[in-house]
Amino acid sequence: MLRITSLVKSSLNRKVLKQSENGVVVILNITLSCNLRCSHCYISAGFGKGLSMDISTIKKLADEFEKLGVISVVISGGEPLMHPKIFEIADIFKDKGLRVNLSSNGTLISSRNVKKLKVFDYIGISIDGPENIHDEFRGVRGAFAKSIRALKICVENGFPVGVRLSITHKTADFIPFIFDLAEKIGVPKIYFSHLVGSGRGRYLEQTFKDKSKKAVELIIDRAIYYVLNNIQIDVVTGNNETDAVILYEKFSRYFGDYKDYLFDNLMAWGGNQAGVRIMNIDPFGFVKPDPFFPISIGNIHQKSLYDIWNDERNQVLSFLRKKPRDIVGECRDCKFLQICNGSSRARALILTGKIDAPDPACHIIESEQGSQSQKYGDEVDSKAEPRAESFDDYFPNFLAEGGFERC
């Protein structure tokens, strides 16, 4: 994930963050059951899909996580709150000293289970836009109202909570709505996840590069506005690491004297970590480099997780763990390859059939109309005037008030 707020704050304060932790983060899909039928679900969860992990498997995984140096588990589904032993599962991982996050649609969060939610270190709840759009994407009327109720319950009880939006060709238009919603309710974190066409998501439009790039520019501008105005909302994006290049270009135009700090921070961040610091395990026990990968690297019911993750003969893992990755085409000579790390290999594999192809959603190769987009690889003129349509609209008092001292 690209932690935009943290990167901007650190860079404006002339601080270079330490390299990201070496520990592994596991996205664990504990069930295929879901009370919704989301059009972009990467695992095609839904009604009547009762496959769930049993407690014996969870306990075995907890032991293996400890052995592998896992630092965090994101419990997902399907809808994980449909698992009858969800809170027992969270306790098992907490007993191992792991950070435990919940990825939920929020519809099952209520006053009846609110006290039990304290076991989670973070709760992420998905919103796709206004009520009609959200319910359309979720496949169930009334889902929006229940998810909003869940956000309010978490905020009122002081739980670390965030709102998530998956950026698709349709939901990209509602990014301002999500920002306004978070501000109104008091949600302290917003996570924007780019679509990767896995599961039912493969039926959605995959190529909307110009629109997604404009969406990311808007996200970055709003995040910088929050930093400069001391608004305590963290903004994060995921599943398209070339967002970092847009961040670098914008930041360099706005704060040219500090761009080297951001560049070093982005290098420490390291870009896409699928198969390196990110692991996914689905309800069938298949292990994948991230939740969207169309191929697995093994199954925990046939081989120990430790042996799967440390198999030096596995060609997929070997490719993903090479730094920089050996991406072909335009990526080979790109100065930002060390930052994005090739971006989503799952998307490249799904859309091109090749794990070493450029990410088709890369913001800096070409627009979908075929015209060459701005050459972000060129040096940015740190003395260039910021573009009025974004900078002046968002930061009219920035220079007059002495700039970044408020960060």
Short mmCIF file of C-alpha atoms in Angstrom, two decimals:
data_model
loop_
_atom_site.label_atom_id
_atom_site.label_comp_id
_atom_site.label_asym_id
_atom_site.label_seq_id
_atom_site.Cartn_x
_atom_site.Cartn_y
_atom_site.Cartn_z
CA MET A 1 0.00 0.00 0.00
CA LEU A 2 1.09 3.55 -0.76
CA ARG A 3 0.69 5.46 2.51
CA ILE A 4 0.41 8.89 0.94
CA THR A 5 -0.21 10.88 4.11
CA SER A 6 2.75 9.39 5.95
CA LEU A 7 5.06 9.85 2.97
CA VAL A 8 4.09 13.49 2.48
CA LYS A 9 4.43 14.34 6.17
CA SER A 10 7.81 12.68 6.52
CA SER A 11 9.22 14.23 3.36
CA LEU A 12 8.08 17.76 4.25
CA ASN A 13 9.75 17.30 7.63
CA ARG A 14 12.97 16.20 5.89
CA LYS A 15 12.73 12.71 7.34
CA VAL A 16 13.45 9.48 5.51
CA LEU A 17 11.47 6.56 6.86
CA LYS A 18 13.21 3.32 7.69
CA GLN A 19 12.89 0.56 5.17
CA SER A 20 9.62 -1.31 5.47
CA GLU A 21 9.56 -4.16 7.96
CA ASN A 22 10.70 -7.51 6.66
CA GLY A 23 7.81 -9.34 8.27
CA VAL A 24 5.04 -10.83 6.17
CA VAL A 25 1.45 -9.60 6.05
CA VAL A 26 -1.09 -12.35 5.35
CA ILE A 27 -4.48 -11.73 3.77
CA LEU A 28 -6.46 -14.71 5.02
CA ASN A 29 -9.78 -15.56 3.38
CA ILE A 30 -11.46 -17.63 6.09
CA THR A 31 -14.76 -18.18 4.24
CA LEU A 32 -16.46 -18.05 0.87
CA SER A 33 -19.78 -17.21 2.51
CA CYS A 34 -21.09 -13.70 2.03
CA ASN A 35 -24.44 -12.01 2.52
CA LEU A 36 -23.77 -9.77 -0.50
CA ARG A 37 -22.84 -10.48 -4.09
CA CYS A 38 -20.38 -7.76 -5.02
CA SER A 39 -19.72 -7.26 -8.72
CA HIS A 40 -15.98 -6.74 -8.15
CA CYS A 41 -15.37 -9.54 -5.62
CA TYR A 42 -11.96 -11.05 -6.37
CA ILE A 43 -12.91 -14.39 -4.81
CA SER A 44 -16.46 -14.67 -6.21
CA ALA A 45 -17.95 -15.09 -2.75
CA GLY A 46 -21.70 -15.14 -2.27
CA PHE A 47 -24.85 -16.78 -1.07
CA GLY A 48 -24.78 -20.51 -0.40
CA LYS A 49 -20.99 -20.78 -0.58
CA GLY A 50 -20.42 -22.32 2.79
CA LEU A 51 -16.75 -23.30 2.54
CA SER A 52 -14.89 -22.00 5.61
CA MET A 53 -11.64 -22.77 7.39
CA ASP A 54 -11.98 -24.87 10.50
CA ILE A 55 -10.36 -24.05 13.81
CA SER A 56 -7.75 -26.82 13.55
CA THR A 57 -6.49 -25.29 10.30
CA ILE A 58 -6.43 -21.84 11.89
CA LYS A 59 -4.38 -23.09 14.86
CA LYS A 60 -1.93 -24.80 12.54
CA LEU A 61 -1.57 -21.61 10.50
CA ALA A 62 -0.99 -19.56 13.64
CA ASP A 63 1.96 -21.78 14.54
CA GLU A 64 3.31 -21.50 11.00
CA PHE A 65 2.89 -17.72 11.00
CA GLU A 66 5.03 -17.51 14.11
CA LYS A 67 7.70 -19.61 12.43
CA LEU A 68 7.62 -17.47 9.27
CA GLY A 69 7.81 -14.13 11.07
CA VAL A 70 4.34 -12.97 10.06
CA ILE A 71 3.59 -9.61 11.67
CA SER A 72 -0.01 -9.03 10.67
CA VAL A 73 -3.11 -10.93 9.52
CA VAL A 74 -5.93 -9.35 7.56
CA ILE A 75 -8.99 -11.55 8.11
CA SER A 76 -11.20 -11.42 5.03
CA GLY A 77 -13.71 -13.51 3.13
CA GLY A 78 -16.32 -13.59 1.70
CA GLU A 79 -17.71 -11.78 4.71
CA PRO A 80 -15.57 -12.91 7.66
CA LEU A 81 -18.26 -12.03 10.22
CA MET A 82 -20.33 -14.88 8.74
CA HIS A 83 -17.78 -17.37 10.06
CA PRO A 84 -19.34 -18.78 13.26
CA LYS A 85 -16.00 -18.66 15.08
CA ILE A 86 -14.64 -15.37 13.79
CA PHE A 87 -13.83 -13.96 17.23
CA GLU A 88 -12.16 -17.19 18.36
CA ILE A 89 -10.03 -17.04 15.22
CA ALA A 90 -9.00 -13.47 16.00
CA ASP A 91 -8.07 -14.48 19.56
CA ILE A 92 -5.88 -17.33 18.28
CA PHE A 93 -3.83 -14.91 16.19
CA LYS A 94 -3.73 -12.26 18.91
CA ASP A 95 -2.31 -14.85 21.32
CA LYS A 96 0.62 -15.19 18.90
CA GLY A 97 1.29 -11.47 19.19
CA LEU A 98 0.03 -10.68 15.70
CA ARG A 99 -1.74 -7.54 14.58
CA VAL A 100 -5.22 -8.64 13.47
CA ASN A 101 -7.26 -6.56 11.01
CA LEU A 102 -10.80 -7.17 9.80
CA SER A 103 -11.86 -6.60 6.19
CA SER A 104 -15.66 -6.43 6.15
CA ASN A 105 -18.64 -5.12 4.23
CA GLY A 106 -19.92 -3.86 7.58
CA THR A 107 -23.49 -5.05 7.21
CA LEU A 108 -23.24 -7.47 10.18
CA ILE A 109 -21.72 -4.98 12.61
CA SER A 110 -24.29 -3.93 15.20
CA SER A 111 -24.77 -3.08 18.86
CA ARG A 112 -25.00 -6.82 19.57
CA ASN A 113 -21.42 -7.61 18.60
CA VAL A 114 -19.76 -4.22 18.99
CA LYS A 115 -17.91 -5.15 22.21
CA LYS A 116 -16.38 -8.20 20.55
CA LEU A 117 -14.94 -6.04 17.78
CA LYS A 118 -12.35 -4.71 20.24
CA VAL A 119 -10.22 -7.74 19.44
CA PHE A 120 -9.35 -6.23 16.05
CA ASP A 121 -6.55 -3.72 15.67
CA TYR A 122 -8.22 -2.20 12.61
CA ILE A 123 -11.54 -2.58 10.81
CA GLY A 124 -11.91 -1.73 7.12
CA ILE A 125 -15.42 -1.23 5.73
CA SER A 126 -16.18 -0.94 2.03
CA ILE A 127 -18.29 1.82 0.48
CA ASP A 128 -18.61 2.12 -3.32
CA GLY A 129 -20.33 5.49 -3.58
CA PRO A 130 -23.80 6.91 -2.92
CA GLU A 131 -26.57 4.57 -1.85
CA ASN A 132 -27.84 3.61 -5.31
CA ILE A 133 -24.34 2.93 -6.64
CA HIS A 134 -23.22 1.03 -3.55
CA ASP A 135 -26.30 -1.20 -3.47
CA GLU A 136 -25.95 -1.87 -7.20
CA PHE A 137 -22.34 -2.98 -6.80
CA ARG A 138 -23.14 -5.01 -3.69
CA GLY A 139 -26.12 -6.75 -5.25
CA VAL A 140 -28.41 -6.23 -2.25
CA ARG A 141 -30.75 -3.32 -1.58
CA GLY A 142 -30.17 -1.75 1.83
CA ALA A 143 -26.48 -2.68 2.04
CA PHE A 144 -25.39 0.97 2.02
CA ALA A 145 -27.45 1.91 5.07
CA LYS A 146 -26.05 -1.00 7.07
CA SER A 147 -22.44 -0.24 6.09
CA ILE A 148 -22.85 3.42 7.04
CA ARG A 149 -24.33 2.31 10.38
CA ALA A 150 -21.25 0.14 10.94
CA LEU A 151 -18.87 3.04 10.25
CA LYS A 152 -20.74 5.20 12.76
CA ILE A 153 -20.73 2.45 15.40
CA CYS A 154 -16.96 1.99 15.05
CA VAL A 155 -16.27 5.73 15.22
CA GLU A 156 -18.56 6.20 18.23
CA ASN A 157 -16.80 3.38 20.08
CA GLY A 158 -13.32 4.64 19.26
CA PHE A 159 -12.31 1.66 17.11
CA PRO A 160 -9.57 2.20 14.52
CA VAL A 161 -11.68 2.09 11.35
CA GLY A 162 -11.27 2.99 7.72
CA VAL A 163 -13.51 3.32 4.70
CA ARG A 164 -12.46 1.57 1.47
CA LEU A 165 -13.41 2.13 -2.12
CA SER A 166 -12.41 -0.10 -5.04
CA ILE A 167 -11.62 2.14 -8.00
CA THR A 168 -13.55 0.89 -11.02
CA HIS A 169 -14.67 2.64 -14.21
CA LYS A 170 -17.87 3.63 -12.40
CA THR A 171 -16.86 4.20 -8.78
CA ALA A 172 -13.93 6.47 -9.71
CA ASP A 173 -16.45 9.28 -10.11
CA PHE A 174 -17.38 9.03 -6.44
CA ILE A 175 -13.98 9.57 -4.84
CA PRO A 176 -15.01 13.08 -3.68
CA PHE A 177 -18.11 11.50 -2.12
CA ILE A 178 -15.91 9.11 -0.11
CA PHE A 179 -13.73 11.96 1.15
CA ASP A 180 -16.77 13.99 2.17
CA LEU A 181 -18.30 10.93 3.87
CA ALA A 182 -15.17 10.26 5.92
CA GLU A 183 -14.98 13.89 7.00
CA LYS A 184 -18.67 13.97 7.98
CA ILE A 185 -18.64 10.74 10.00
CA GLY A 186 -15.15 11.22 11.42
CA VAL A 187 -13.49 8.18 9.83
CA PRO A 188 -9.71 8.51 10.30
CA LYS A 189 -8.53 6.49 7.29
CA ILE A 190 -9.45 6.09 3.62
CA TYR A 191 -8.10 3.29 1.44
CA PHE A 192 -8.55 3.42 -2.33
CA SER A 193 -7.89 0.07 -4.01
CA HIS A 194 -7.44 -0.18 -7.77
CA LEU A 195 -9.40 -2.89 -9.53
CA VAL A 196 -7.58 -6.10 -10.40
CA GLY A 197 -9.76 -8.29 -12.63
CA SER A 198 -9.93 -11.42 -10.53
CA GLY A 199 -13.08 -13.36 -9.63
CA ARG A 200 -16.23 -11.48 -10.62
CA GLY A 201 -14.05 -8.42 -11.13
CA ARG A 202 -12.94 -9.87 -14.46
CA TYR A 203 -16.34 -8.98 -15.91
CA LEU A 204 -15.86 -5.27 -15.22
CA GLU A 205 -14.12 -2.86 -17.56
CA GLN A 206 -10.38 -3.29 -17.03
CA THR A 207 -8.85 -0.46 -19.04
CA PHE A 208 -9.77 3.05 -17.93
CA LYS A 209 -6.25 4.41 -17.46
CA ASP A 210 -6.91 8.07 -18.18
CA LYS A 211 -9.82 8.11 -15.75
CA SER A 212 -7.92 6.24 -13.04
CA LYS A 213 -4.93 8.55 -13.36
CA LYS A 214 -7.13 11.61 -12.88
CA ALA A 215 -8.68 9.87 -9.89
CA VAL A 216 -5.26 9.32 -8.34
CA GLU A 217 -4.30 12.95 -8.93
CA LEU A 218 -7.45 14.01 -7.09
CA ILE A 219 -6.66 11.60 -4.23
CA ILE A 220 -3.14 12.95 -3.88
CA ASP A 221 -4.28 16.57 -3.93
CA ARG A 222 -6.83 15.89 -1.21
CA ALA A 223 -4.25 14.02 0.88
CA ILE A 224 -1.79 16.92 0.65
CA TYR A 225 -4.60 19.30 1.58
CA TYR A 226 -5.25 17.22 4.70
CA VAL A 227 -1.59 17.30 5.68
CA LEU A 228 -1.25 21.05 5.22
CA ASN A 229 -4.43 21.76 7.14
CA ASN A 230 -3.73 19.27 9.92
CA ILE A 231 -6.83 17.21 9.13
CA GLN A 232 -6.32 13.82 10.75
CA ILE A 233 -7.34 11.50 7.93
CA ASP A 234 -4.81 9.03 6.56
CA VAL A 235 -5.04 8.45 2.81
CA VAL A 236 -3.74 5.22 1.31
CA THR A 237 -3.92 3.62 -2.13
CA GLY A 238 -3.23 0.05 -3.20
CA ASN A 239 -2.90 -2.37 -6.13
CA ASN A 240 -1.31 0.12 -8.50
CA GLU A 241 2.11 1.08 -7.26
CA THR A 242 2.65 3.54 -10.11
CA ASP A 243 0.47 5.84 -8.01
CA ALA A 244 3.83 6.59 -6.39
CA VAL A 245 5.11 8.13 -9.61
CA ILE A 246 2.17 10.51 -9.79
CA LEU A 247 2.75 11.36 -6.13
CA TYR A 248 6.42 12.09 -6.84
CA GLU A 249 5.60 14.28 -9.86
CA LYS A 250 2.98 16.33 -8.01
CA PHE A 251 5.03 16.64 -4.86
CA SER A 252 8.05 17.78 -6.88
CA ARG A 253 6.04 20.54 -8.50
CA TYR A 254 4.59 21.73 -5.22
CA PHE A 255 7.60 21.25 -2.95
CA GLY A 256 10.64 20.99 -5.21
CA ASP A 257 13.17 21.49 -2.41
CA TYR A 258 11.85 18.37 -0.66
CA LYS A 259 11.46 16.00 -3.58
CA ASP A 260 14.67 14.09 -2.78
CA TYR A 261 13.30 13.18 0.63
CA LEU A 262 10.16 11.80 -1.00
CA PHE A 263 12.19 9.88 -3.56
CA ASP A 264 14.24 8.25 -0.80
CA ASN A 265 11.07 7.47 1.14
CA LEU A 266 9.55 5.83 -1.93
CA MET A 267 12.70 3.77 -2.41
CA ALA A 268 12.47 2.60 1.19
CA TRP A 269 8.77 1.77 0.65
CA GLY A 270 9.76 -0.55 -2.20
CA GLY A 271 6.60 -0.79 -4.32
CA ASN A 272 4.69 -3.99 -5.02
CA GLN A 273 5.41 -6.67 -2.41
CA ALA A 274 3.38 -9.62 -3.69
CA GLY A 275 5.27 -12.78 -2.86
CA VAL A 276 7.77 -10.82 -0.79
CA ARG A 277 5.99 -9.26 2.18
CA ILE A 278 2.43 -10.05 1.06
CA MET A 279 0.87 -13.51 1.14
CA ASN A 280 -2.69 -14.69 0.54
CA ILE A 281 -4.33 -17.93 1.67
CA ASP A 282 -7.82 -18.67 0.35
CA PRO A 283 -10.53 -20.85 1.97
CA PHE A 284 -9.38 -23.88 -0.07
CA GLY A 285 -5.90 -23.57 1.42
CA PHE A 286 -4.24 -22.32 -1.76
CA VAL A 287 -1.32 -19.96 -1.13
CA LYS A 288 -0.88 -17.05 -3.54
CA PRO A 289 1.51 -14.09 -3.74
CA ASP A 290 -1.49 -11.78 -3.35
CA PRO A 291 -5.29 -12.25 -3.35
CA PHE A 292 -5.63 -11.50 -7.07
CA PHE A 293 -3.09 -13.95 -8.46
CA PRO A 294 -4.68 -16.42 -10.89
CA ILE A 295 -2.18 -19.13 -9.90
CA SER A 296 -1.12 -20.56 -6.56
CA ILE A 297 2.30 -21.56 -5.28
CA GLY A 298 1.05 -24.46 -3.16
CA ASN A 299 -1.64 -25.70 -0.81
CA ILE A 300 -1.40 -25.85 2.98
CA HIS A 301 -3.29 -29.16 3.04
CA GLN A 302 -0.57 -30.79 0.97
CA LYS A 303 2.59 -29.09 2.19
CA SER A 304 3.61 -26.96 5.14
CA LEU A 305 3.22 -23.22 4.68
CA TYR A 306 6.85 -22.76 5.72
CA ASP A 307 8.06 -25.02 2.93
CA ILE A 308 5.75 -23.41 0.37
CA TRP A 309 6.89 -19.88 1.20
CA ASN A 310 10.57 -20.77 1.29
CA ASP A 311 10.69 -22.94 -1.83
CA GLU A 312 13.70 -21.56 -3.70
CA ARG A 313 12.80 -23.67 -6.74
CA ASN A 314 9.44 -21.95 -7.20
CA GLN A 315 9.82 -19.87 -10.34
CA VAL A 316 6.99 -17.48 -9.47
CA LEU A 317 8.49 -16.62 -6.08
CA SER A 318 11.97 -16.34 -7.54
CA PHE A 319 10.73 -13.85 -10.13
CA LEU A 320 8.77 -11.79 -7.61
CA ARG A 321 11.66 -11.61 -5.13
CA LYS A 322 14.23 -10.36 -7.58
CA LYS A 323 15.00 -6.68 -7.04
CA PRO A 324 14.41 -5.02 -9.39
CA ARG A 325 12.07 -7.45 -11.05
CA ASP A 326 12.94 -8.42 -14.59
CA ILE A 327 10.03 -6.70 -16.33
CA VAL A 328 10.21 -6.48 -20.12
CA GLY A 329 9.27 -3.67 -22.52
CA GLU A 330 9.01 -0.06 -21.38
CA CYS A 331 9.66 -0.97 -17.75
CA ARG A 332 13.19 -2.20 -18.37
CA ASP A 333 14.70 1.27 -18.67
CA CYS A 334 12.26 3.14 -16.44
CA LYS A 335 13.93 5.08 -13.63
CA PHE A 336 10.94 4.36 -11.39
CA LEU A 337 11.09 0.56 -11.62
CA GLN A 338 12.98 0.48 -8.31
CA ILE A 339 10.07 2.37 -6.75
CA CYS A 340 6.98 0.61 -8.16
CA ASN A 341 8.74 -2.79 -8.39
CA GLY A 342 6.80 -3.51 -11.57
CA SER A 343 3.42 -2.75 -9.94
CA SER A 344 0.76 -5.49 -10.08
CA ARG A 345 2.08 -8.77 -11.43
CA ALA A 346 -1.38 -10.29 -10.92
CA ARG A 347 -2.92 -7.74 -13.28
CA ALA A 348 -0.17 -8.26 -15.84
CA LEU A 349 -0.65 -12.03 -15.68
CA ILE A 350 -4.44 -11.81 -15.91
CA LEU A 351 -4.58 -9.36 -18.81
CA THR A 352 -1.50 -10.36 -20.83
CA GLY A 353 -0.82 -13.95 -19.77
CA LYS A 354 2.76 -12.97 -18.89
CA ILE A 355 4.09 -12.38 -15.41
CA ASP A 356 6.96 -10.24 -16.74
CA ALA A 357 4.85 -7.90 -18.90
CA PRO A 358 4.30 -4.25 -17.92
CA ASP A 359 1.27 -3.65 -15.74
CA PRO A 360 -1.49 -2.69 -18.22
CA ALA A 361 -2.74 -0.14 -15.66
CA CYS A 362 0.63 1.64 -15.38
CA HIS A 363 -0.01 5.38 -15.30
CA ILE A 364 3.13 6.38 -17.19
CA ILE A 365 3.38 4.18 -20.27
CA GLU A 366 0.52 5.19 -22.55
CA SER A 367 -3.03 6.36 -22.20
CA GLU A 368 -5.79 4.09 -23.41
CA GLN A 369 -6.28 6.37 -26.45
CA GLY A 370 -2.76 5.49 -27.52
CA SER A 371 -1.25 8.94 -27.04
CA GLN A 372 1.91 9.15 -24.99
CA SER A 373 1.19 10.34 -21.49
CA GLN A 374 3.44 12.74 -19.62
CA LYS A 375 7.00 11.47 -19.31
CA TYR A 376 7.25 11.20 -15.55
CA GLY A 377 10.68 9.66 -15.97
CA ASP A 378 12.06 13.03 -17.07
CA GLU A 379 13.47 15.32 -14.44
CA VAL A 380 10.79 17.52 -12.93
CA ASP A 381 11.58 21.22 -12.88
CA SER A 382 11.41 22.06 -9.20
CA LYS A 383 10.98 25.75 -10.04
CA ALA A 384 8.03 25.21 -12.34
CA GLU A 385 4.81 26.91 -11.35
CA PRO A 386 2.24 24.51 -9.90
CA ARG A 387 -0.76 23.83 -12.10
CA ALA A 388 -3.44 26.29 -11.04
CA GLU A 389 -6.34 23.96 -11.51
CA SER A 390 -5.17 21.76 -8.66
CA PHE A 391 -2.70 23.62 -6.44
CA ASP A 392 -4.46 26.99 -6.23
CA ASP A 393 -7.85 25.40 -5.70
CA TYR A 394 -6.64 23.28 -2.81
CA PHE A 395 -3.88 25.38 -1.25
CA PRO A 396 -4.75 29.10 -1.76
CA ASN A 397 -3.08 30.17 1.50
CA PHE A 398 -0.14 27.79 1.49
CA LEU A 399 2.69 30.17 0.56
CA ALA A 400 1.18 33.10 2.39
CA GLU A 401 1.01 31.15 5.64
CA GLY A 402 4.60 29.99 5.57
CA GLY A 403 4.15 26.64 3.90
CA PHE A 404 4.75 23.34 5.58
CA GLU A 405 5.59 24.30 9.14
CA ARG A 406 2.16 23.03 10.17
CA CYS A 407 2.95 19.46 9.14
#
